[in-house]
Tab-separated table of C-alpha atoms in Angstrom:
chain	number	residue	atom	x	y	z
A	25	UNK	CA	59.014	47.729	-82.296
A	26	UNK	CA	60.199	51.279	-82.010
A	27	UNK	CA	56.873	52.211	-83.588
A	28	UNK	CA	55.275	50.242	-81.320
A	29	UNK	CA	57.096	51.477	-78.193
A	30	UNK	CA	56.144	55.047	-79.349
A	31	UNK	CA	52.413	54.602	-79.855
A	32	UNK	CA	52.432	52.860	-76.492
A	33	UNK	CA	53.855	55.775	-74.926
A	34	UNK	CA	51.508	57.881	-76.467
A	35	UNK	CA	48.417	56.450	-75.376
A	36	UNK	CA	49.727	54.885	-72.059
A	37	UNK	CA	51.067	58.291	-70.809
A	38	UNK	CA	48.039	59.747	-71.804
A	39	UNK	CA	45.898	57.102	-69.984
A	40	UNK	CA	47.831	57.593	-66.787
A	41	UNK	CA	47.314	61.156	-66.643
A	42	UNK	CA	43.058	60.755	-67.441
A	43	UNK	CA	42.765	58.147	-64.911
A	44	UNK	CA	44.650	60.647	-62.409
A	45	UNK	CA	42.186	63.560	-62.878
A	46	UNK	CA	39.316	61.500	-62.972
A	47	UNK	CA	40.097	59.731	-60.000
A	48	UNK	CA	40.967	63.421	-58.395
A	49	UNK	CA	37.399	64.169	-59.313
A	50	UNK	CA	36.158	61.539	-57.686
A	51	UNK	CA	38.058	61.388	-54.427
A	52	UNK	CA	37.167	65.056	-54.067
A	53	UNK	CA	33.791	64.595	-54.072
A	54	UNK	CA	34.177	60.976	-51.464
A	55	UNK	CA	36.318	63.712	-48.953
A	56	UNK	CA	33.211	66.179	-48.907
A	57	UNK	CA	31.202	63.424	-47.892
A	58	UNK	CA	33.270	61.564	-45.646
A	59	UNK	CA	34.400	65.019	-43.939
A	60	UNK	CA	30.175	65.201	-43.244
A	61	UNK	CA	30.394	61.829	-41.412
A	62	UNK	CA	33.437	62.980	-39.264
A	63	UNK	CA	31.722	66.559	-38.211
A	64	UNK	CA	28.414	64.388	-37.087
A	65	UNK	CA	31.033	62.128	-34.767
A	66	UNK	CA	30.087	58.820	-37.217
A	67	UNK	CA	34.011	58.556	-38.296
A	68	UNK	CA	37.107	59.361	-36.906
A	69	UNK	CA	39.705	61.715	-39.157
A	70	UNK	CA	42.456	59.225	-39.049
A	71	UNK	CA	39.896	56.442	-40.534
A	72	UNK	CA	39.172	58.661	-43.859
A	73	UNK	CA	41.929	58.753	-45.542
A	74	UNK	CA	42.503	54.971	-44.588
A	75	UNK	CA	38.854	54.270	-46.137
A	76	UNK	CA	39.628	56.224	-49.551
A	77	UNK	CA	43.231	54.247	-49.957
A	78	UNK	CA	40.909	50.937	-49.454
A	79	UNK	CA	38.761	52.590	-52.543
A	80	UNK	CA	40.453	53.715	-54.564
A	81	UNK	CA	41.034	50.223	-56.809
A	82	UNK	CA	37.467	50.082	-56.873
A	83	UNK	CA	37.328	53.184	-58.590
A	84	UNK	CA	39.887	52.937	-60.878
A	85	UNK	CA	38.384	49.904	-61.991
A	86	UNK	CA	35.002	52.222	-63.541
A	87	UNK	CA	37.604	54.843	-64.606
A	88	UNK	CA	40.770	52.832	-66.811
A	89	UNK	CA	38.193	51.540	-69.457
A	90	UNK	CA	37.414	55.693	-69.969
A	91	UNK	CA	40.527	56.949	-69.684
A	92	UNK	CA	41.811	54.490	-72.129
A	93	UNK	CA	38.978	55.008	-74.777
A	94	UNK	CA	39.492	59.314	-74.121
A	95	UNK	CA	43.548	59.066	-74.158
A	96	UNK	CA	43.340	56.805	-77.648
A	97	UNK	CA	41.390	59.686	-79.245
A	98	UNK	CA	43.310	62.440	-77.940
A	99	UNK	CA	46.802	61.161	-79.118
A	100	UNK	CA	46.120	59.260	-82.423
A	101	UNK	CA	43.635	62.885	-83.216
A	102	UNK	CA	46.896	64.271	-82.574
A	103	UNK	CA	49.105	62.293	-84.665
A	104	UNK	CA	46.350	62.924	-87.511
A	105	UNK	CA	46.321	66.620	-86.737
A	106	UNK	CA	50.307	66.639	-87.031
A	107	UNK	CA	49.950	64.631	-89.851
A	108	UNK	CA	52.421	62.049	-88.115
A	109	UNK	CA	49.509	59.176	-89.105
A	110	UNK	CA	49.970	60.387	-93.065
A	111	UNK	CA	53.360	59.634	-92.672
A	112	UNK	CA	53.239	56.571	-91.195
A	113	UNK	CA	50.895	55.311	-93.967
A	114	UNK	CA	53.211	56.761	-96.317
A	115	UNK	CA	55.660	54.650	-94.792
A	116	UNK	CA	54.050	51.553	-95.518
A	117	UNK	CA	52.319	51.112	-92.085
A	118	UNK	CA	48.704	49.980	-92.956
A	119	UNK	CA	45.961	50.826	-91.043
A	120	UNK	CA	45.287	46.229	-90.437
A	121	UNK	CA	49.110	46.631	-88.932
A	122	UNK	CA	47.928	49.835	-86.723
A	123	UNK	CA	45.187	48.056	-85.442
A	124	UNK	CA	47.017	44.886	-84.109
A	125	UNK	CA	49.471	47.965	-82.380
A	126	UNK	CA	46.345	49.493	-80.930
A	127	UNK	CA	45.152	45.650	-80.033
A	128	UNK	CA	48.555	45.047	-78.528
A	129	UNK	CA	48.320	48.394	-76.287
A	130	UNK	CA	44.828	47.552	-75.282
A	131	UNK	CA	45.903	43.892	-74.300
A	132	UNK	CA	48.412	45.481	-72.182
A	133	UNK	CA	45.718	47.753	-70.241
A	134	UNK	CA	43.157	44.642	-70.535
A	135	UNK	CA	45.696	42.673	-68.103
A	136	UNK	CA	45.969	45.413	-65.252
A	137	UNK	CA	42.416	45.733	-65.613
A	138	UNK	CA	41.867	42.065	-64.962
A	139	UNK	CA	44.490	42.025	-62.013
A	140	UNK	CA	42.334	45.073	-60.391
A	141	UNK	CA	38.973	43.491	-61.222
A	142	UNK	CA	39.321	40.060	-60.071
A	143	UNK	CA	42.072	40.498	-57.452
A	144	UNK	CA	43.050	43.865	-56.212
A	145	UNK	CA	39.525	45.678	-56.168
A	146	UNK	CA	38.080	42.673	-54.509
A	147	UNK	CA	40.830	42.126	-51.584
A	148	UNK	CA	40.600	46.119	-50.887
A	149	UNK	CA	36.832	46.507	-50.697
A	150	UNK	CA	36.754	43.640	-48.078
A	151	UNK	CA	39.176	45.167	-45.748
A	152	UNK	CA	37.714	48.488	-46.377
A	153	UNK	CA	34.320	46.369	-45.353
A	154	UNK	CA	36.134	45.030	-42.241
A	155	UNK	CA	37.508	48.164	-40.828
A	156	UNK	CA	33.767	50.179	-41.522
A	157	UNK	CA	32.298	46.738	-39.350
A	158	UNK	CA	34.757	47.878	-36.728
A	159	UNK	CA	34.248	51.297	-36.691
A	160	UNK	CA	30.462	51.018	-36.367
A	161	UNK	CA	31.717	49.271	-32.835
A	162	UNK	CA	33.015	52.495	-31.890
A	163	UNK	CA	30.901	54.938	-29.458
A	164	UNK	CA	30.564	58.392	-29.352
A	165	UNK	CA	32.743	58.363	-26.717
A	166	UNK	CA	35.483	57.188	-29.212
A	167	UNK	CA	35.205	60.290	-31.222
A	168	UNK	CA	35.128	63.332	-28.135
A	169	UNK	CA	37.558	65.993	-28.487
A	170	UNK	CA	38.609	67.964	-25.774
A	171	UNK	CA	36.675	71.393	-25.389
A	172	UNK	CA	34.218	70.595	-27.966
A	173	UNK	CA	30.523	69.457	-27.299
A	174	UNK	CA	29.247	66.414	-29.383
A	175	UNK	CA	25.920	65.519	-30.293
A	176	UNK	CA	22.754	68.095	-30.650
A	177	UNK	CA	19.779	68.720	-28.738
A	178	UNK	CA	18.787	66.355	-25.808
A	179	UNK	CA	21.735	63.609	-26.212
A	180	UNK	CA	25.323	65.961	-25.672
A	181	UNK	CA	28.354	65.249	-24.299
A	182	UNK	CA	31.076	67.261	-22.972
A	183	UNK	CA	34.947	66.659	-21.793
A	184	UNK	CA	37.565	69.356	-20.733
A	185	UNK	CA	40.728	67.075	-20.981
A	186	UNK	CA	42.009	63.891	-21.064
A	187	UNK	CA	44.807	63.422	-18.004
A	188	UNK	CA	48.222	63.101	-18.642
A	189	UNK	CA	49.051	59.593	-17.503
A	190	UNK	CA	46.269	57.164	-17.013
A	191	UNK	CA	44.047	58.930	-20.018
A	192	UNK	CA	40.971	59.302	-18.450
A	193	UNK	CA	38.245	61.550	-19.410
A	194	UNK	CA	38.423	64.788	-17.250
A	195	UNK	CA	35.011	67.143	-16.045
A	196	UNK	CA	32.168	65.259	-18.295
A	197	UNK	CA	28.985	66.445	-18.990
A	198	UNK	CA	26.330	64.167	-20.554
A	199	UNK	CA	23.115	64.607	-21.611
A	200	UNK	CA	20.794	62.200	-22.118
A	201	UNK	CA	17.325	60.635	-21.632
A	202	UNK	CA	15.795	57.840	-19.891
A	203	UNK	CA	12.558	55.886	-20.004
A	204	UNK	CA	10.546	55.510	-16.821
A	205	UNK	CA	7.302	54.242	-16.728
A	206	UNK	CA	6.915	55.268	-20.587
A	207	UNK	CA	8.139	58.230	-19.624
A	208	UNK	CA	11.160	60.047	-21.507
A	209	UNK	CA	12.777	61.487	-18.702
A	210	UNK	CA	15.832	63.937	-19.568
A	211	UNK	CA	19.249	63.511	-17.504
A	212	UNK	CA	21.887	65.557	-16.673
A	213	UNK	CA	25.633	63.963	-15.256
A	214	UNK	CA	28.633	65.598	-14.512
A	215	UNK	CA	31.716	63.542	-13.077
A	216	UNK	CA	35.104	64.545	-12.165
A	217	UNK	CA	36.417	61.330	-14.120
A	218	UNK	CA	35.182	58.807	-16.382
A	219	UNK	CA	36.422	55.892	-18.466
A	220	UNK	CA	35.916	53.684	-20.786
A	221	UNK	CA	36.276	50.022	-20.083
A	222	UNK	CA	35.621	47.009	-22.424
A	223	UNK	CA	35.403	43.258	-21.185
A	224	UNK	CA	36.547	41.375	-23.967
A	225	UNK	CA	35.562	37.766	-22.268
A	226	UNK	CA	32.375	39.217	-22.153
A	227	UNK	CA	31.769	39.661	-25.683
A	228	UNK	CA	33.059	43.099	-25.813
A	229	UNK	CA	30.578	44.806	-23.253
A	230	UNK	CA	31.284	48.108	-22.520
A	231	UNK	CA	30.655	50.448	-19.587
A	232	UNK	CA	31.516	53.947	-18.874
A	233	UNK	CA	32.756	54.598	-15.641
A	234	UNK	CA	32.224	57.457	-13.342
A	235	UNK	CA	33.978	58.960	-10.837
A	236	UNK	CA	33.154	61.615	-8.190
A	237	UNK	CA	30.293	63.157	-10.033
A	238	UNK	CA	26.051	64.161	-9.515
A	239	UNK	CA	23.597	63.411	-11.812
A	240	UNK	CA	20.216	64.875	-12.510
A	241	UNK	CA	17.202	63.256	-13.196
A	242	UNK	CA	13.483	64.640	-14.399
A	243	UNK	CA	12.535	68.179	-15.037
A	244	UNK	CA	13.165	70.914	-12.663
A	245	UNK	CA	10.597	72.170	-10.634
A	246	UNK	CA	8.797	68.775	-10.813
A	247	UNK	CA	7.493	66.231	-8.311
A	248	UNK	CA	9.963	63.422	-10.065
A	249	UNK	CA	13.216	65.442	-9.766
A	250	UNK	CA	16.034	64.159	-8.330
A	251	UNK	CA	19.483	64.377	-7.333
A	252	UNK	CA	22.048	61.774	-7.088
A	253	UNK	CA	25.677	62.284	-5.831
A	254	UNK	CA	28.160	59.099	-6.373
A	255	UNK	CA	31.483	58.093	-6.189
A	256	UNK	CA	31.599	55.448	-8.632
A	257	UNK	CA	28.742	55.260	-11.829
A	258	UNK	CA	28.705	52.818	-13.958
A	259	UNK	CA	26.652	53.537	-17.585
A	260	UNK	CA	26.062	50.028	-19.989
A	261	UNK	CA	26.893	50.948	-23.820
A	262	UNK	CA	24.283	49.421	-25.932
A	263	UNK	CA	25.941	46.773	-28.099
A	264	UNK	CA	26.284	47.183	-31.636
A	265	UNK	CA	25.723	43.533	-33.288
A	266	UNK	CA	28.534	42.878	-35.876
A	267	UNK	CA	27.408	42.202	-39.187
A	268	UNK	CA	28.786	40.239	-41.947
A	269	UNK	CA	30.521	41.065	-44.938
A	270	UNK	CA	27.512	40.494	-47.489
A	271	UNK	CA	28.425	43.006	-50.442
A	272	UNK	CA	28.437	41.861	-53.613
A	273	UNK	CA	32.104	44.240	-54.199
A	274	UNK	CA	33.800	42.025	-51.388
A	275	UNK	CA	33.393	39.128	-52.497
A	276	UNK	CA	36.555	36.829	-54.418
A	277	UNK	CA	36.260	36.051	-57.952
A	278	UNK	CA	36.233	32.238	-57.200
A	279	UNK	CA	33.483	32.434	-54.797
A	280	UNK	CA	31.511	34.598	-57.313
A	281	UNK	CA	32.199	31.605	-59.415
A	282	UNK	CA	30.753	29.031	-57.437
A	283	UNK	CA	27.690	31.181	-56.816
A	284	UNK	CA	23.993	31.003	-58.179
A	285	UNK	CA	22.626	34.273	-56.389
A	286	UNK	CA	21.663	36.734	-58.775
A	287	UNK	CA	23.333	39.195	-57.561
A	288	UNK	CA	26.715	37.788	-56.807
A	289	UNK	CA	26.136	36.698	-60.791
A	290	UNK	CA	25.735	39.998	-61.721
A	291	UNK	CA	28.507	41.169	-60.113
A	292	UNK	CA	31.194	38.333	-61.805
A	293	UNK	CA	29.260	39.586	-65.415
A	294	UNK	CA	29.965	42.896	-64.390
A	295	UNK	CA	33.951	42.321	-63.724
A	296	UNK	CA	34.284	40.674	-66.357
A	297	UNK	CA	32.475	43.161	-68.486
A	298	UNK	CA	35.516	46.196	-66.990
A	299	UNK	CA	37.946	44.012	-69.115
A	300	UNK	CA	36.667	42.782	-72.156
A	301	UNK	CA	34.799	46.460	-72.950
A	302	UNK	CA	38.873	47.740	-73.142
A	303	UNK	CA	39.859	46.153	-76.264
A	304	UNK	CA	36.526	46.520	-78.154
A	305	UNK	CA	36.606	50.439	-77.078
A	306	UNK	CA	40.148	50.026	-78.848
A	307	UNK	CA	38.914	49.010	-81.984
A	308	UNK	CA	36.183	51.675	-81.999
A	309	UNK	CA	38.816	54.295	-80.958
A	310	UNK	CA	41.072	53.645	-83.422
A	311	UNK	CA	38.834	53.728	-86.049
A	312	UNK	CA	37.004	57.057	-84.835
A	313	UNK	CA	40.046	59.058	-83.990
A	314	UNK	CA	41.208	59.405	-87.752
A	315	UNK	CA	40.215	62.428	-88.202
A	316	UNK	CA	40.954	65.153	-90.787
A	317	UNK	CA	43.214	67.823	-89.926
A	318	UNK	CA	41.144	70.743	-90.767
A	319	UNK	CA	38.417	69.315	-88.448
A	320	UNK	CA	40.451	69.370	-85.155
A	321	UNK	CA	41.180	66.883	-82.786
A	322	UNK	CA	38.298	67.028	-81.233
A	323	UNK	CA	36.011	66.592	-84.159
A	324	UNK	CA	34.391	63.036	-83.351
A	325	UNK	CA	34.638	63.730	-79.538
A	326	UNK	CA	31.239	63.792	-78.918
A	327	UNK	CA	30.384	61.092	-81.051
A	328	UNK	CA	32.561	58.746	-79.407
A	329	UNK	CA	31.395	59.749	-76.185
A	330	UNK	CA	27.931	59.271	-77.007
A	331	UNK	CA	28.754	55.842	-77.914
A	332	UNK	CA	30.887	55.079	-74.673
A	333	UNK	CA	27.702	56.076	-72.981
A	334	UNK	CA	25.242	53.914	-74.504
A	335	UNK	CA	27.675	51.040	-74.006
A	336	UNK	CA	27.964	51.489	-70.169
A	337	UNK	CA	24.595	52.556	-69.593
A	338	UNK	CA	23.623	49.275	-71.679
A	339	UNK	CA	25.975	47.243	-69.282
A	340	UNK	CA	24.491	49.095	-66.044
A	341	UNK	CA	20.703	48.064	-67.026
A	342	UNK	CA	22.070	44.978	-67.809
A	343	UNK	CA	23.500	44.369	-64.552
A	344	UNK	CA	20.020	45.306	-62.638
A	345	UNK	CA	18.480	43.073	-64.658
A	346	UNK	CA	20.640	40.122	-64.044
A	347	UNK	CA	20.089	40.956	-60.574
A	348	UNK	CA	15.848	41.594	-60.638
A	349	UNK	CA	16.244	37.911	-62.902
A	350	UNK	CA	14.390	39.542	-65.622
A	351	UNK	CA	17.054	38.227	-68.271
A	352	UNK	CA	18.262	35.214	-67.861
A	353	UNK	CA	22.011	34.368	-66.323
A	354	UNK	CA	23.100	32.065	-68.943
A	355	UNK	CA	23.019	35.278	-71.248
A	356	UNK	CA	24.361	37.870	-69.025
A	357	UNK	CA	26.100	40.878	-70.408
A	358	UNK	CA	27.810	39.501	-73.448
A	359	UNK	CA	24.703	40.290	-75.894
A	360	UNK	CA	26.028	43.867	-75.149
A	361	UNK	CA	29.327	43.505	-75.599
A	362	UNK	CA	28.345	41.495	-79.102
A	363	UNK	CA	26.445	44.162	-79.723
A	364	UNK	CA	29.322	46.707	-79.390
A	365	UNK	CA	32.359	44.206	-81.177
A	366	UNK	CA	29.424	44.329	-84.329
A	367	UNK	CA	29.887	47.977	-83.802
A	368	UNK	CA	33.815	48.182	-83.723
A	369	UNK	CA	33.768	45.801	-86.498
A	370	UNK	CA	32.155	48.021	-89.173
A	371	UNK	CA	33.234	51.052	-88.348
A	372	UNK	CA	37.125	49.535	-88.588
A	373	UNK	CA	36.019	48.529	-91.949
A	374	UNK	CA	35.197	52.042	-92.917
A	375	UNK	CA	38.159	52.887	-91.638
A	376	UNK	CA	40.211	50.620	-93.203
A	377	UNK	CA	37.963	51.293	-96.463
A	378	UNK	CA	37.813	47.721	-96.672
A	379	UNK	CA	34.437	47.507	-99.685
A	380	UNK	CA	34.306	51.093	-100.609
A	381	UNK	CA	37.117	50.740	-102.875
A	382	UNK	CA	35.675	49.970	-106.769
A	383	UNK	CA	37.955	49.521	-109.629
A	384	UNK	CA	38.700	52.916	-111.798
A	385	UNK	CA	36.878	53.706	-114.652
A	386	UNK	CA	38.412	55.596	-117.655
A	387	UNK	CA	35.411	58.602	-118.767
A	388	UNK	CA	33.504	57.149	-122.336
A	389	UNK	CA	35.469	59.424	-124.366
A	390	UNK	CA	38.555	58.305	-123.373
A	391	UNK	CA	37.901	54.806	-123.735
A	392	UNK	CA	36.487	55.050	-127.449
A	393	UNK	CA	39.672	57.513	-128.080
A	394	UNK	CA	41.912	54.242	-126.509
A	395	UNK	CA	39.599	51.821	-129.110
């Protein structure tokens, strides 16, 4: 066990720390993107870092499988390099006995790869779906900042302050466009006050309410120019009709299940795919890490990643075709991983030297010296 422990270590430390830079590399580039969608007044700040916790299961779900095939090369390649591995063979540790360690380590990983898969992923992505349905409720209006103009060209919109006590929009300036007689017509309104007020008996209608304020209508200079003073104006905001939660990444495993849509098929083949591809990357691991200390760690890298490749970009095509029907769902993706166990079965077998080994042969002259 205190091998075990210390193999596990090895790897599982290792794994952590992939998984963590990966996922760095990932999040950084979701930020850039997301930081887009908040300049443009389609997200509020507060809501992005919300909507990257809500991802971030879904990512690590792509990622473990990699970082646990990388992190098994880098630290048995380093036990070989060491030549920690000679001694352990030395030892009387045979390389059958270090695979069912490596299996044992990979079963380990294979369970919090199921729990994110089938639970945790699932459960996150739908409240990450639920909070995007309820942010596409929000209006611009939601997103003003004091001083700052929003929008661009025609449509802008303007606010000096916010008051202290009630909250109300202070000194607005929109502008906008209207359609008369099939006629775009631009509009200008300022107001001293304004408001946002939402009737939720009313299925969440929503006005914008004026106060002490002129607006502008038609083109200067124009016979259809006019001006309009009020006290109170009250501006409709086009509903937004809520949509359902149709992705395939929301769904729960057990209604997945119960499914015969192609896609929602695809999708179970594909979760379950994220955990059986972790123990048969830890056969092929083990058996291409051994490498010889003069070569380097690093030696059968690329290799190995070449391989890892071709196995996910097999399971991606795999997926779209599951989904397009072109192969049918009774198949699904375990050809591939078949495929890939054949795989991790011979080249274990090479590395275990399991039928290259031939009985030793005395020279001829020897043997008739021996007669």
């Amino acid at each position: 066990m205190k091998l075990f422990r210390y193999l596990a270590k090895e790897v599982l430390v290792s794994t952590a720390a992939v998984t963590l830079i990966l996922l760095l590399v990932i999040l950084s580039g979701r930020i850039v993107n997301y930081l887009g969608r908040v300049a443009e007044g389609k997200m509020s700040f507060d809501f992005l870092f919300i909507i990257l916790g809500l991802h971030v299961p879904s990512f690590i779900q792509v990622i473990l499988p990699l970082a646990f095939f990388l992190s098994l090369l880098l630290a048995y390649g380093r036990l070989y390099i060491e030549n920690e591995m000679s001694i352990l063979f030395a030892s009387g540790v045979s390389k059958v006995k270090l695979g069912v360690y490596t299996l044992g380590i990979a079963l380990f990983v294979t369970a919090i790869s199921a729990t994110i898969n089938f639970w945790v992923s699932p459960t996150f992505e739908y409240k990450a779906q639920e909070m995007t349905r309820s942010q596409s409720q929000l209006t611009a209006f939601d997103f003003l900042q004091p001083g700052k103009f929003e929008g661009s060209g025609q449509k802008a919109t303007y606010i000096e302050n916010f008051t202290a006590d009630e909250g109300w929009m202070e000194n607005l300036f929109i502008s906008d466009t209207t359609i008369k007689s099939n006629q775009r017509i631009p509009t200008q309104t300022l107001a001293r006050y304004g408001e946002l007020v939402r009737f939720a008996e009313h299925d969440g209608l929503q006005y914008l309410v004026l106060k002490d304020g002129v607006r502008y209508e038609g083109t200067p200079g124009t016979g259809n120019y006019s001006l309009t003073t009020f006290d109170t104006y009250a501006i409709r905001i086009e509903d937004r009709p809520m949509q359902d939660i149709t992705a395939e990444e929301a769904q729960p495993t057990l209604s997945l299940l119960q499914s015969s849509d192609p896609k929602l098929v695809a999708e179970l083949q594909w979760r379950i795919s994220l955990v059986i591809i972790v123990p048969i990357l830890a056969i092929i691991g083990l058996s291409l890490s051994q490498v010889n200390p003069r070569q380097g760690r690093f030696f059968k890298m690329l290799p190995a990643i070449i391989l890892l490749i071709t196995y996910l970009g097999m399971l991606i095509w795999g997926r779209t075709a599951l989904e397009k029907q072109i192969i049918p769902a009774q198949l699904g993706l375990w050809w591939v991983h078949v495929i890939f166990l054949l795989i991790g079965t011979y080249t274990f077998l090479l590395f275990n030297q399991a039928f290259s080994r031939k009985s030793a042969k005395l020279p001829k002259n020897k043997e008739s010296r021996h007669a």
